[in-house]
Amino acid sequence: MNNNSSLSHRNIEPEEGVLYIVGTPIGNLNDLSSRAINILENVSLIACEDTRQTKKIMSKFKIKNNMISFNKFNSFKKIPNILENLSKGYSIALVSDAGMPNICDPGEELVNKARTNNIETVCIPGPCAAIVALVASGYPASKFVFEGFLPKKKSDREKILTEISENQKTTILYESPHRINRLLEELKEFCGGSREIQIARELTKKFEEMIGPDIDSVINLFKTKEIIGEFTIIVKGNAKSQNEEFNKIKVKKDLQELIEAGLSLSAASKYLAKKSNLSKNEIYDLY
Ligand code: SAM
């Protein structure tokens, strides 16, 4: 352990046998809190998603401490040993590469096991890309849905996209730069191109920007731009004014399904006209 009490935030010792879940910056290293610095400096051990990433933070703040790797590939093996050390009275900090551990990052299994084994857990909060982007978007933020990365399997993915298209609450999504165009096309298909959206790019970093205001304009802009950096996507809820467009998209999908199932265009349109507020002719036009 390192004892440097020259700064006030470094005076508080971590408690014995406690698992500290420590939030780290999502880009700007100055976002590391003084409480986090104190904990990282004084715990017995830091469990890091990637020790090379955590070293960058450690060297910026001149912190020296013991690190082990703890990631999605080795966490299963390492959890028993970490719990044993906590039970012996060692204090351990859990960090991911960036942001809050557990949020689309390793850690929840460890925290859960610690709690069920009566080990004390304390969260030292830091930035989380989802929350930073939500707040920066200006969309309703008091009730929201966080979906993280959409599943890869087509049917699971389409189920969530349908939920997003219908949901009146703001939705938050994570996506990598090389898949963002595909996600935007899917969002257009399910929610309509005029659905309001904000793409939070490179939050807290030098080239941070918010890109909007709707799916169509973001798709068009990305056709003219190299897409690099990290992205969090904020989709505004399905407002009443958007219901008409959404209804057409949904009827069109139902129509396709009925025709694929063997119904004639005429029979499918007649059936859907009874179930929706569109006329048979309007449904024909959709086809
Ligand atoms: N645990 C992290 C958190 O609390 O934000 C999230 C980890 S997840 C593996 C990484 C994803 O978060 C990225 O693919 C991106 O969607 C989002 N993200 C992380 N940093 C970001 C940033 N600076 N700007 C925008 N999105 C970011």
PDB file of C-alpha atoms and ligand atoms in Angstrom:
ATOM      1  CA  MET A   1       0.000   0.000   0.000  1.00  0.00           C
ATOM      2  CA  ASN A   2       1.049   3.529  -0.726  1.00  0.00           C
ATOM      3  CA  ASN A   3       0.865   6.191   1.960  1.00  0.00           C
ATOM      4  CA  ASN A   4       0.908   9.712   0.645  1.00  0.00           C
ATOM      5  CA  SER A   5      -1.057  12.049   2.869  1.00  0.00           C
ATOM      6  CA  SER A   6       0.138  15.345   1.401  1.00  0.00           C
ATOM      7  CA  LEU A   7      -3.217  15.937  -0.317  1.00  0.00           C
ATOM      8  CA  SER A   8      -6.433  16.025   1.687  1.00  0.00           C
ATOM      9  CA  HIS A   9      -8.254  13.562  -0.593  1.00  0.00           C
ATOM     10  CA  ARG A  10      -5.516  11.041   0.061  1.00  0.00           C
ATOM     11  CA  ASN A  11      -6.053  10.971   3.820  1.00  0.00           C
ATOM     12  CA  ILE A  12      -8.994   8.606   4.008  1.00  0.00           C
ATOM     13  CA  GLU A  13      -7.963   4.949   4.177  1.00  0.00           C
ATOM     14  CA  PRO A  14     -10.144   2.351   2.460  1.00  0.00           C
ATOM     15  CA  GLU A  15     -11.809   0.024   4.925  1.00  0.00           C
ATOM     16  CA  GLU A  16     -10.671  -3.557   5.375  1.00  0.00           C
ATOM     17  CA  GLY A  17     -12.519  -6.279   3.495  1.00  0.00           C
ATOM     18  CA  VAL A  18     -14.486  -3.891   1.282  1.00  0.00           C
ATOM     19  CA  LEU A  19     -14.960  -4.258  -2.477  1.00  0.00           C
ATOM     20  CA  TYR A  20     -14.845  -0.764  -4.015  1.00  0.00           C
ATOM     21  CA  ILE A  21     -16.498  -0.402  -7.434  1.00  0.00           C
ATOM     22  CA  VAL A  22     -14.712   2.598  -8.896  1.00  0.00           C
ATOM     23  CA  GLY A  23     -15.935   4.689 -11.847  1.00  0.00           C
ATOM     24  CA  THR A  24     -13.158   5.958 -14.120  1.00  0.00           C
ATOM     25  CA  PRO A  25     -13.182   8.609 -16.909  1.00  0.00           C
ATOM     26  CA  ILE A  26     -14.822   7.933 -20.305  1.00  0.00           C
ATOM     27  CA  GLY A  27     -12.226  10.061 -22.100  1.00  0.00           C
ATOM     28  CA  ASN A  28     -11.141  13.076 -20.107  1.00  0.00           C
ATOM     29  CA  LEU A  29      -8.813  11.885 -17.364  1.00  0.00           C
ATOM     30  CA  ASN A  30      -9.565  14.972 -15.278  1.00  0.00           C
ATOM     31  CA  ASP A  31     -12.961  13.433 -14.551  1.00  0.00           C
ATOM     32  CA  LEU A  32     -11.421  10.980 -12.086  1.00  0.00           C
ATOM     33  CA  SER A  33     -12.744  12.012  -8.670  1.00  0.00           C
ATOM     34  CA  SER A  34     -10.460  12.673  -5.726  1.00  0.00           C
ATOM     35  CA  ARG A  35     -12.293   9.924  -3.823  1.00  0.00           C
ATOM     36  CA  ALA A  36     -11.468   7.497  -6.627  1.00  0.00           C
ATOM     37  CA  ILE A  37      -7.807   8.549  -6.566  1.00  0.00           C
ATOM     38  CA  ASN A  38      -7.670   7.925  -2.841  1.00  0.00           C
ATOM     39  CA  ILE A  39      -9.211   4.482  -3.141  1.00  0.00           C
ATOM     40  CA  LEU A  40      -7.030   3.412  -6.095  1.00  0.00           C
ATOM     41  CA  GLU A  41      -3.964   4.549  -4.225  1.00  0.00           C
ATOM     42  CA  ASN A  42      -4.728   2.872  -0.917  1.00  0.00           C
ATOM     43  CA  VAL A  43      -6.573  -0.395  -1.557  1.00  0.00           C
ATOM     44  CA  SER A  44      -4.599  -3.635  -1.274  1.00  0.00           C
ATOM     45  CA  LEU A  45      -5.259  -4.535  -4.919  1.00  0.00           C
ATOM     46  CA  ILE A  46      -6.944  -3.215  -8.079  1.00  0.00           C
ATOM     47  CA  ALA A  47      -8.851  -5.637 -10.329  1.00  0.00           C
ATOM     48  CA  CYS A  48      -8.705  -4.057 -13.815  1.00  0.00           C
ATOM     49  CA  GLU A  49     -10.481  -4.984 -17.039  1.00  0.00           C
ATOM     50  CA  ASP A  50      -7.183  -4.254 -18.801  1.00  0.00           C
ATOM     51  CA  THR A  51      -4.139  -3.353 -16.701  1.00  0.00           C
ATOM     52  CA  ARG A  52      -2.632  -1.389 -19.626  1.00  0.00           C
ATOM     53  CA  GLN A  53      -5.631   0.961 -19.730  1.00  0.00           C
ATOM     54  CA  THR A  54      -5.678   1.459 -15.961  1.00  0.00           C
ATOM     55  CA  LYS A  55      -1.924   2.145 -15.994  1.00  0.00           C
ATOM     56  CA  LYS A  56      -2.619   5.287 -18.069  1.00  0.00           C
ATOM     57  CA  ILE A  57      -4.830   6.668 -15.301  1.00  0.00           C
ATOM     58  CA  MET A  58      -2.411   5.537 -12.606  1.00  0.00           C
ATOM     59  CA  SER A  59       0.543   7.273 -14.218  1.00  0.00           C
ATOM     60  CA  LYS A  60      -1.432  10.516 -14.820  1.00  0.00           C
ATOM     61  CA  PHE A  61      -2.201  10.690 -11.075  1.00  0.00           C
ATOM     62  CA  LYS A  62       1.141   9.189  -9.985  1.00  0.00           C
ATOM     63  CA  ILE A  63      -0.594   6.280  -8.281  1.00  0.00           C
ATOM     64  CA  LYS A  64       1.370   3.113  -7.637  1.00  0.00           C
ATOM     65  CA  ASN A  65      -0.453  -0.017  -6.575  1.00  0.00           C
ATOM     66  CA  ASN A  66      -0.870  -3.725  -7.293  1.00  0.00           C
ATOM     67  CA  MET A  67      -3.035  -4.631 -10.285  1.00  0.00           C
ATOM     68  CA  ILE A  68      -4.504  -7.870 -11.598  1.00  0.00           C
ATOM     69  CA  SER A  69      -6.501  -8.391 -14.749  1.00  0.00           C
ATOM     70  CA  PHE A  70     -10.198  -9.122 -14.333  1.00  0.00           C
ATOM     71  CA  ASN A  71     -12.150  -9.329 -17.586  1.00  0.00           C
ATOM     72  CA  LYS A  72     -14.995 -11.230 -19.226  1.00  0.00           C
ATOM     73  CA  PHE A  73     -12.630 -14.071 -20.196  1.00  0.00           C
ATOM     74  CA  ASN A  74     -11.037 -14.732 -16.794  1.00  0.00           C
ATOM     75  CA  SER A  75     -13.574 -13.374 -14.275  1.00  0.00           C
ATOM     76  CA  PHE A  76     -15.154 -16.792 -13.684  1.00  0.00           C
ATOM     77  CA  LYS A  77     -11.777 -18.176 -12.585  1.00  0.00           C
ATOM     78  CA  LYS A  78     -10.744 -15.151 -10.534  1.00  0.00           C
ATOM     79  CA  ILE A  79     -13.891 -14.455  -8.531  1.00  0.00           C
ATOM     80  CA  PRO A  80     -13.280 -17.131  -5.816  1.00  0.00           C
ATOM     81  CA  ASN A  81      -9.766 -15.826  -5.160  1.00  0.00           C
ATOM     82  CA  ILE A  82     -10.919 -12.195  -4.968  1.00  0.00           C
ATOM     83  CA  LEU A  83     -13.705 -13.140  -2.546  1.00  0.00           C
ATOM     84  CA  GLU A  84     -11.239 -15.081  -0.405  1.00  0.00           C
ATOM     85  CA  ASN A  85      -8.917 -12.074  -0.199  1.00  0.00           C
ATOM     86  CA  LEU A  86     -11.813  -9.792   0.714  1.00  0.00           C
ATOM     87  CA  SER A  87     -12.821 -12.228   3.468  1.00  0.00           C
ATOM     88  CA  LYS A  88      -9.243 -12.124   4.803  1.00  0.00           C
ATOM     89  CA  GLY A  89      -9.598  -8.340   5.189  1.00  0.00           C
ATOM     90  CA  TYR A  90      -7.905  -7.043   2.041  1.00  0.00           C
ATOM     91  CA  SER A  91      -9.610  -4.099   0.347  1.00  0.00           C
ATOM     92  CA  ILE A  92     -10.025  -4.433  -3.414  1.00  0.00           C
ATOM     93  CA  ALA A  93     -11.000  -1.898  -6.109  1.00  0.00           C
ATOM     94  CA  LEU A  94     -12.774  -2.995  -9.263  1.00  0.00           C
ATOM     95  CA  VAL A  95     -12.326  -0.816 -12.377  1.00  0.00           C
ATOM     96  CA  SER A  96     -13.205  -1.223 -16.039  1.00  0.00           C
ATOM     97  CA  ASP A  97     -11.385   0.359 -18.987  1.00  0.00           C
ATOM     98  CA  ALA A  98     -13.652   3.401 -18.906  1.00  0.00           C
ATOM     99  CA  GLY A  99     -16.781   4.546 -17.110  1.00  0.00           C
ATOM    100  CA  MET A 100     -18.719   2.548 -14.574  1.00  0.00           C
ATOM    101  CA  PRO A 101     -17.896  -1.132 -14.081  1.00  0.00           C
ATOM    102  CA  ASN A 102     -20.887  -3.478 -14.643  1.00  0.00           C
ATOM    103  CA  ILE A 103     -22.529  -1.164 -17.251  1.00  0.00           C
ATOM    104  CA  CYS A 104     -21.798  -3.261 -20.382  1.00  0.00           C
ATOM    105  CA  ASP A 105     -18.486  -4.023 -18.651  1.00  0.00           C
ATOM    106  CA  PRO A 106     -17.253  -6.817 -16.361  1.00  0.00           C
ATOM    107  CA  GLY A 107     -18.079  -6.803 -12.659  1.00  0.00           C
ATOM    108  CA  GLU A 108     -21.722  -7.547 -11.921  1.00  0.00           C
ATOM    109  CA  GLU A 109     -21.090 -11.210 -11.107  1.00  0.00           C
ATOM    110  CA  LEU A 110     -18.285 -10.286  -8.694  1.00  0.00           C
ATOM    111  CA  VAL A 111     -20.373  -7.605  -6.957  1.00  0.00           C
ATOM    112  CA  ASN A 112     -23.326  -9.949  -6.744  1.00  0.00           C
ATOM    113  CA  LYS A 113     -21.232 -12.782  -5.265  1.00  0.00           C
ATOM    114  CA  ALA A 114     -19.610 -10.369  -2.802  1.00  0.00           C
ATOM    115  CA  ARG A 115     -22.990  -9.183  -1.594  1.00  0.00           C
ATOM    116  CA  THR A 116     -24.437 -12.660  -1.250  1.00  0.00           C
ATOM    117  CA  ASN A 117     -21.338 -13.597   0.790  1.00  0.00           C
ATOM    118  CA  ASN A 118     -21.928 -10.643   3.152  1.00  0.00           C
ATOM    119  CA  ILE A 119     -18.907  -8.744   1.863  1.00  0.00           C
ATOM    120  CA  GLU A 120     -19.364  -4.995   1.989  1.00  0.00           C
ATOM    121  CA  THR A 121     -19.448  -3.226  -1.375  1.00  0.00           C
ATOM    122  CA  VAL A 122     -19.062   0.518  -1.899  1.00  0.00           C
ATOM    123  CA  CYS A 123     -19.494   2.289  -5.238  1.00  0.00           C
ATOM    124  CA  ILE A 124     -17.257   5.282  -5.928  1.00  0.00           C
ATOM    125  CA  PRO A 125     -19.257   6.905  -8.753  1.00  0.00           C
ATOM    126  CA  GLY A 126     -17.790   8.263 -11.939  1.00  0.00           C
ATOM    127  CA  PRO A 127     -19.075   9.155 -15.412  1.00  0.00           C
ATOM    128  CA  CYS A 128     -21.176   6.707 -17.389  1.00  0.00           C
ATOM    129  CA  ALA A 129     -21.461   7.372 -21.148  1.00  0.00           C
ATOM    130  CA  ALA A 130     -25.179   6.512 -21.117  1.00  0.00           C
ATOM    131  CA  ILE A 131     -26.049   9.100 -18.484  1.00  0.00           C
ATOM    132  CA  VAL A 132     -23.719  11.792 -19.852  1.00  0.00           C
ATOM    133  CA  ALA A 133     -25.250  11.394 -23.341  1.00  0.00           C
ATOM    134  CA  LEU A 134     -28.822  11.324 -22.013  1.00  0.00           C
ATOM    135  CA  VAL A 135     -28.325  14.551 -20.093  1.00  0.00           C
ATOM    136  CA  ALA A 136     -26.556  16.237 -23.038  1.00  0.00           C
ATOM    137  CA  SER A 137     -29.368  15.233 -25.444  1.00  0.00           C
ATOM    138  CA  GLY A 138     -31.965  17.427 -23.773  1.00  0.00           C
ATOM    139  CA  TYR A 139     -34.599  14.675 -24.207  1.00  0.00           C
ATOM    140  CA  PRO A 140     -36.806  13.615 -21.277  1.00  0.00           C
ATOM    141  CA  ALA A 141     -34.332  12.113 -18.822  1.00  0.00           C
ATOM    142  CA  SER A 142     -36.257  11.288 -15.680  1.00  0.00           C
ATOM    143  CA  LYS A 143     -37.669   8.055 -17.096  1.00  0.00           C
ATOM    144  CA  PHE A 144     -35.678   6.228 -19.735  1.00  0.00           C
ATOM    145  CA  VAL A 145     -34.742   2.804 -21.096  1.00  0.00           C
ATOM    146  CA  PHE A 146     -31.115   1.696 -21.326  1.00  0.00           C
ATOM    147  CA  GLU A 147     -30.617  -1.079 -23.875  1.00  0.00           C
ATOM    148  CA  GLY A 148     -26.806  -0.983 -24.142  1.00  0.00           C
ATOM    149  CA  PHE A 149     -25.594  -2.939 -27.196  1.00  0.00           C
ATOM    150  CA  LEU A 150     -28.431  -4.561 -29.161  1.00  0.00           C
ATOM    151  CA  PRO A 151     -28.262  -8.369 -29.348  1.00  0.00           C
ATOM    152  CA  LYS A 152     -26.715  -9.879 -32.492  1.00  0.00           C
ATOM    153  CA  LYS A 153     -29.412 -12.500 -33.116  1.00  0.00           C
ATOM    154  CA  LYS A 154     -31.885 -11.134 -35.696  1.00  0.00           C
ATOM    155  CA  SER A 155     -35.098 -12.087 -33.887  1.00  0.00           C
ATOM    156  CA  ASP A 156     -33.893 -10.716 -30.512  1.00  0.00           C
ATOM    157  CA  ARG A 157     -32.685  -7.564 -32.209  1.00  0.00           C
ATOM    158  CA  GLU A 158     -35.977  -6.986 -34.036  1.00  0.00           C
ATOM    159  CA  LYS A 159     -37.928  -7.509 -30.833  1.00  0.00           C
ATOM    160  CA  ILE A 160     -36.025  -4.699 -29.109  1.00  0.00           C
ATOM    161  CA  LEU A 161     -36.179  -2.448 -32.184  1.00  0.00           C
ATOM    162  CA  THR A 162     -39.971  -2.889 -32.171  1.00  0.00           C
ATOM    163  CA  GLU A 163     -40.066  -1.990 -28.481  1.00  0.00           C
ATOM    164  CA  ILE A 164     -37.962   1.127 -29.129  1.00  0.00           C
ATOM    165  CA  SER A 165     -40.262   2.167 -31.977  1.00  0.00           C
ATOM    166  CA  GLU A 166     -43.315   1.965 -29.703  1.00  0.00           C
ATOM    167  CA  ASN A 167     -41.797   3.221 -26.455  1.00  0.00           C
ATOM    168  CA  GLN A 168     -42.692   6.733 -25.355  1.00  0.00           C
ATOM    169  CA  LYS A 169     -39.607   6.878 -23.123  1.00  0.00           C
ATOM    170  CA  THR A 170     -36.151   7.956 -24.255  1.00  0.00           C
ATOM    171  CA  THR A 171     -33.933   4.981 -25.185  1.00  0.00           C
ATOM    172  CA  ILE A 172     -30.145   4.825 -24.770  1.00  0.00           C
ATOM    173  CA  LEU A 173     -28.006   2.552 -26.966  1.00  0.00           C
ATOM    174  CA  TYR A 174     -24.300   1.829 -27.243  1.00  0.00           C
ATOM    175  CA  GLU A 175     -22.722   0.969 -30.598  1.00  0.00           C
ATOM    176  CA  SER A 176     -19.264   0.609 -32.061  1.00  0.00           C
ATOM    177  CA  PRO A 177     -18.219   2.924 -34.936  1.00  0.00           C
ATOM    178  CA  HIS A 178     -18.119   0.174 -37.574  1.00  0.00           C
ATOM    179  CA  ARG A 179     -21.702  -0.906 -36.835  1.00  0.00           C
ATOM    180  CA  ILE A 180     -23.373   2.448 -36.304  1.00  0.00           C
ATOM    181  CA  ASN A 181     -24.554   2.863 -39.915  1.00  0.00           C
ATOM    182  CA  ARG A 182     -26.299  -0.498 -39.816  1.00  0.00           C
ATOM    183  CA  LEU A 183     -27.972   0.422 -36.517  1.00  0.00           C
ATOM    184  CA  LEU A 184     -29.167   3.750 -37.928  1.00  0.00           C
ATOM    185  CA  GLU A 185     -30.709   2.003 -40.970  1.00  0.00           C
ATOM    186  CA  GLU A 186     -32.493  -0.418 -38.643  1.00  0.00           C
ATOM    187  CA  LEU A 187     -33.751   2.421 -36.454  1.00  0.00           C
ATOM    188  CA  LYS A 188     -35.076   4.127 -39.604  1.00  0.00           C
ATOM    189  CA  GLU A 189     -36.848   0.947 -40.684  1.00  0.00           C
ATOM    190  CA  PHE A 190     -38.522   0.450 -37.304  1.00  0.00           C
ATOM    191  CA  CYS A 191     -39.040   4.007 -36.022  1.00  0.00           C
ATOM    192  CA  GLY A 192     -39.233   6.049 -39.244  1.00  0.00           C
ATOM    193  CA  GLY A 193     -36.634   8.548 -40.494  1.00  0.00           C
ATOM    194  CA  SER A 194     -38.202  11.510 -38.709  1.00  0.00           C
ATOM    195  CA  ARG A 195     -37.807  10.051 -35.216  1.00  0.00           C
ATOM    196  CA  GLU A 196     -35.709  12.461 -33.165  1.00  0.00           C
ATOM    197  CA  ILE A 197     -32.255  11.170 -32.275  1.00  0.00           C
ATOM    198  CA  GLN A 198     -29.010  12.502 -30.822  1.00  0.00           C
ATOM    199  CA  ILE A 199     -25.686  10.799 -31.409  1.00  0.00           C
ATOM    200  CA  ALA A 200     -23.243  11.596 -28.614  1.00  0.00           C
ATOM    201  CA  ARG A 201     -19.783  11.250 -30.090  1.00  0.00           C
ATOM    202  CA  GLU A 202     -16.493  11.269 -28.155  1.00  0.00           C
ATOM    203  CA  LEU A 203     -18.066  12.494 -24.914  1.00  0.00           C
ATOM    204  CA  THR A 204     -15.716  14.447 -22.622  1.00  0.00           C
ATOM    205  CA  LYS A 205     -12.947  14.333 -25.293  1.00  0.00           C
ATOM    206  CA  LYS A 206     -11.451  16.968 -27.588  1.00  0.00           C
ATOM    207  CA  PHE A 207     -13.797  16.317 -30.526  1.00  0.00           C
ATOM    208  CA  GLU A 208     -16.940  15.801 -28.460  1.00  0.00           C
ATOM    209  CA  GLU A 209     -20.165  16.551 -30.344  1.00  0.00           C
ATOM    210  CA  MET A 210     -23.913  15.925 -30.304  1.00  0.00           C
ATOM    211  CA  ILE A 211     -25.347  15.078 -33.739  1.00  0.00           C
ATOM    212  CA  GLY A 212     -29.071  15.267 -34.567  1.00  0.00           C
ATOM    213  CA  PRO A 213     -31.877  16.101 -34.905  1.00  0.00           C
ATOM    214  CA  ASP A 214     -33.445  13.023 -36.528  1.00  0.00           C
ATOM    215  CA  ILE A 215     -32.522   9.631 -37.977  1.00  0.00           C
ATOM    216  CA  ASP A 216     -32.640  10.743 -41.637  1.00  0.00           C
ATOM    217  CA  SER A 217     -30.349  13.724 -41.140  1.00  0.00           C
ATOM    218  CA  VAL A 218     -27.802  11.681 -39.174  1.00  0.00           C
ATOM    219  CA  ILE A 219     -27.781   8.976 -41.883  1.00  0.00           C
ATOM    220  CA  ASN A 220     -27.214  11.653 -44.547  1.00  0.00           C
ATOM    221  CA  LEU A 221     -24.458  13.343 -42.565  1.00  0.00           C
ATOM    222  CA  PHE A 222     -22.650  10.041 -41.959  1.00  0.00           C
ATOM    223  CA  LYS A 223     -22.605   9.406 -45.723  1.00  0.00           C
ATOM    224  CA  THR A 224     -20.360  12.452 -46.057  1.00  0.00           C
ATOM    225  CA  LYS A 225     -18.151  11.885 -43.022  1.00  0.00           C
ATOM    226  CA  GLU A 226     -15.570   9.410 -41.781  1.00  0.00           C
ATOM    227  CA  ILE A 227     -17.104   7.688 -38.775  1.00  0.00           C
ATOM    228  CA  ILE A 228     -14.587   7.415 -35.977  1.00  0.00           C
ATOM    229  CA  GLY A 229     -14.693   7.605 -32.209  1.00  0.00           C
ATOM    230  CA  GLU A 230     -17.096   6.328 -29.594  1.00  0.00           C
ATOM    231  CA  PHE A 231     -20.847   6.708 -29.918  1.00  0.00           C
ATOM    232  CA  THR A 232     -23.830   6.646 -27.616  1.00  0.00           C
ATOM    233  CA  ILE A 233     -27.228   6.882 -29.297  1.00  0.00           C
ATOM    234  CA  ILE A 234     -30.196   8.610 -27.672  1.00  0.00           C
ATOM    235  CA  VAL A 235     -33.557   7.940 -29.326  1.00  0.00           C
ATOM    236  CA  LYS A 236     -36.408  10.205 -28.298  1.00  0.00           C
ATOM    237  CA  GLY A 237     -39.596   8.459 -27.227  1.00  0.00           C
ATOM    238  CA  ASN A 238     -42.459   7.868 -29.641  1.00  0.00           C
ATOM    239  CA  ALA A 239     -44.419  11.114 -29.265  1.00  0.00           C
ATOM    240  CA  LYS A 240     -48.113  11.216 -30.139  1.00  0.00           C
ATOM    241  CA  SER A 241     -47.344  13.297 -33.244  1.00  0.00           C
ATOM    242  CA  GLN A 242     -45.251  10.405 -34.516  1.00  0.00           C
ATOM    243  CA  ASN A 243     -47.993   7.845 -34.076  1.00  0.00           C
ATOM    244  CA  GLU A 244     -49.346   8.159 -37.612  1.00  0.00           C
ATOM    245  CA  GLU A 245     -46.002   7.435 -39.225  1.00  0.00           C
ATOM    246  CA  PHE A 246     -45.332   4.636 -36.771  1.00  0.00           C
ATOM    247  CA  ASN A 247     -48.757   3.141 -37.506  1.00  0.00           C
ATOM    248  CA  LYS A 248     -47.952   3.054 -41.241  1.00  0.00           C
ATOM    249  CA  ILE A 249     -44.601   1.377 -40.616  1.00  0.00           C
ATOM    250  CA  LYS A 250     -46.247  -1.244 -38.432  1.00  0.00           C
ATOM    251  CA  VAL A 251     -49.096  -1.898 -40.901  1.00  0.00           C
ATOM    252  CA  LYS A 252     -46.542  -2.232 -43.705  1.00  0.00           C
ATOM    253  CA  LYS A 253     -44.608  -4.855 -41.737  1.00  0.00           C
ATOM    254  CA  ASP A 254     -47.816  -6.740 -40.892  1.00  0.00           C
ATOM    255  CA  LEU A 255     -48.827  -6.606 -44.558  1.00  0.00           C
ATOM    256  CA  GLN A 256     -45.515  -8.118 -45.637  1.00  0.00           C
ATOM    257  CA  GLU A 257     -45.864 -10.882 -43.049  1.00  0.00           C
ATOM    258  CA  LEU A 258     -49.425 -11.744 -44.099  1.00  0.00           C
ATOM    259  CA  ILE A 259     -48.448 -11.883 -47.788  1.00  0.00           C
ATOM    260  CA  GLU A 260     -45.409 -14.042 -46.943  1.00  0.00           C
ATOM    261  CA  ALA A 261     -47.787 -16.328 -45.026  1.00  0.00           C
ATOM    262  CA  GLY A 262     -49.829 -16.794 -48.223  1.00  0.00           C
ATOM    263  CA  LEU A 263     -52.637 -14.214 -48.109  1.00  0.00           C
ATOM    264  CA  SER A 264     -53.407 -12.212 -51.261  1.00  0.00           C
ATOM    265  CA  LEU A 265     -52.691  -8.472 -51.232  1.00  0.00           C
ATOM    266  CA  SER A 266     -56.400  -7.790 -51.368  1.00  0.00           C
ATOM    267  CA  ALA A 267     -57.288 -10.092 -48.471  1.00  0.00           C
ATOM    268  CA  ALA A 268     -54.371  -8.874 -46.319  1.00  0.00           C
ATOM    269  CA  SER A 269     -55.258  -5.197 -46.959  1.00  0.00           C
ATOM    270  CA  LYS A 270     -58.894  -5.802 -46.144  1.00  0.00           C
ATOM    271  CA  TYR A 271     -57.952  -7.554 -42.903  1.00  0.00           C
ATOM    272  CA  LEU A 272     -55.510  -4.814 -41.829  1.00  0.00           C
ATOM    273  CA  ALA A 273     -57.946  -2.020 -42.744  1.00  0.00           C
ATOM    274  CA  LYS A 274     -60.287  -3.406 -40.097  1.00  0.00           C
ATOM    275  CA  LYS A 275     -57.498  -3.526 -37.498  1.00  0.00           C
ATOM    276  CA  SER A 276     -55.854  -0.141 -38.203  1.00  0.00           C
ATOM    277  CA  ASN A 277     -57.106   3.364 -38.872  1.00  0.00           C
ATOM    278  CA  LEU A 278     -55.953   3.164 -42.515  1.00  0.00           C
ATOM    279  CA  SER A 279     -58.249   2.491 -45.460  1.00  0.00           C
ATOM    280  CA  LYS A 280     -57.811  -0.503 -47.751  1.00  0.00           C
ATOM    281  CA  ASN A 281     -56.546   1.842 -50.504  1.00  0.00           C
ATOM    282  CA  GLU A 282     -54.008   3.460 -48.194  1.00  0.00           C
ATOM    283  CA  ILE A 283     -52.724  -0.003 -47.310  1.00  0.00           C
ATOM    284  CA  TYR A 284     -52.506  -0.918 -51.019  1.00  0.00           C
ATOM    285  CA  ASP A 285     -50.397   2.244 -51.482  1.00  0.00           C
ATOM    286  CA  LEU A 286     -48.045   1.156 -48.704  1.00  0.00           C
ATOM    287  CA  TYR A 287     -47.387  -2.049 -50.619  1.00  0.00           C
TER     288      TYR A 287
HETATM  289  N1  SAM B   1     -18.975   1.069 -18.700  1.00  0.00           N
HETATM  290  C1  SAM B   1     -18.978   2.108 -19.689  1.00  0.00           C
HETATM  291  C2  SAM B   1     -19.810   3.287 -19.194  1.00  0.00           C
HETATM  292  O1  SAM B   1     -20.071   3.384 -17.995  1.00  0.00           O
HETATM  293  O2  SAM B   1     -20.152   4.143 -19.994  1.00  0.00           O
HETATM  294  C3  SAM B   1     -19.454   1.603 -21.029  1.00  0.00           C
HETATM  295  C4  SAM B   1     -18.599   0.516 -21.593  1.00  0.00           C
HETATM  296  S1  SAM B   1     -19.137  -0.098 -23.135  1.00  0.00           S
HETATM  297  C5  SAM B   1     -18.071  -1.485 -23.312  1.00  0.00           C
HETATM  298  C6  SAM B   1     -18.395   1.009 -24.288  1.00  0.00           C
HETATM  299  C7  SAM B   1     -19.438   1.802 -25.064  1.00  0.00           C
HETATM  300  O3  SAM B   1     -19.829   2.957 -24.313  1.00  0.00           O
HETATM  301  C8  SAM B   1     -18.893   2.369 -26.369  1.00  0.00           C
HETATM  302  O4  SAM B   1     -18.988   1.429 -27.435  1.00  0.00           O
HETATM  303  C9  SAM B   1     -19.810   3.566 -26.607  1.00  0.00           C
HETATM  304  O5  SAM B   1     -21.049   3.153 -27.155  1.00  0.00           O
HETATM  305  C10 SAM B   1     -20.028   4.060 -25.165  1.00  0.00           C
HETATM  306  N2  SAM B   1     -19.024   5.086 -24.818  1.00  0.00           N
HETATM  307  C11 SAM B   1     -17.957   4.936 -24.014  1.00  0.00           C
HETATM  308  N3  SAM B   1     -17.247   6.084 -23.952  1.00  0.00           N
HETATM  309  C12 SAM B   1     -17.884   6.980 -24.735  1.00  0.00           C
HETATM  310  C13 SAM B   1     -17.627   8.332 -25.097  1.00  0.00           C
HETATM  311  N4  SAM B   1     -16.561   8.986 -24.631  1.00  0.00           N
HETATM  312  N5  SAM B   1     -18.490   8.949 -25.929  1.00  0.00           N
HETATM  313  C14 SAM B   1     -19.575   8.299 -26.408  1.00  0.00           C
HETATM  314  N6  SAM B   1     -19.873   7.030 -26.106  1.00  0.00           N
HETATM  315  C15 SAM B   1     -19.024   6.362 -25.284  1.00  0.00           C
END
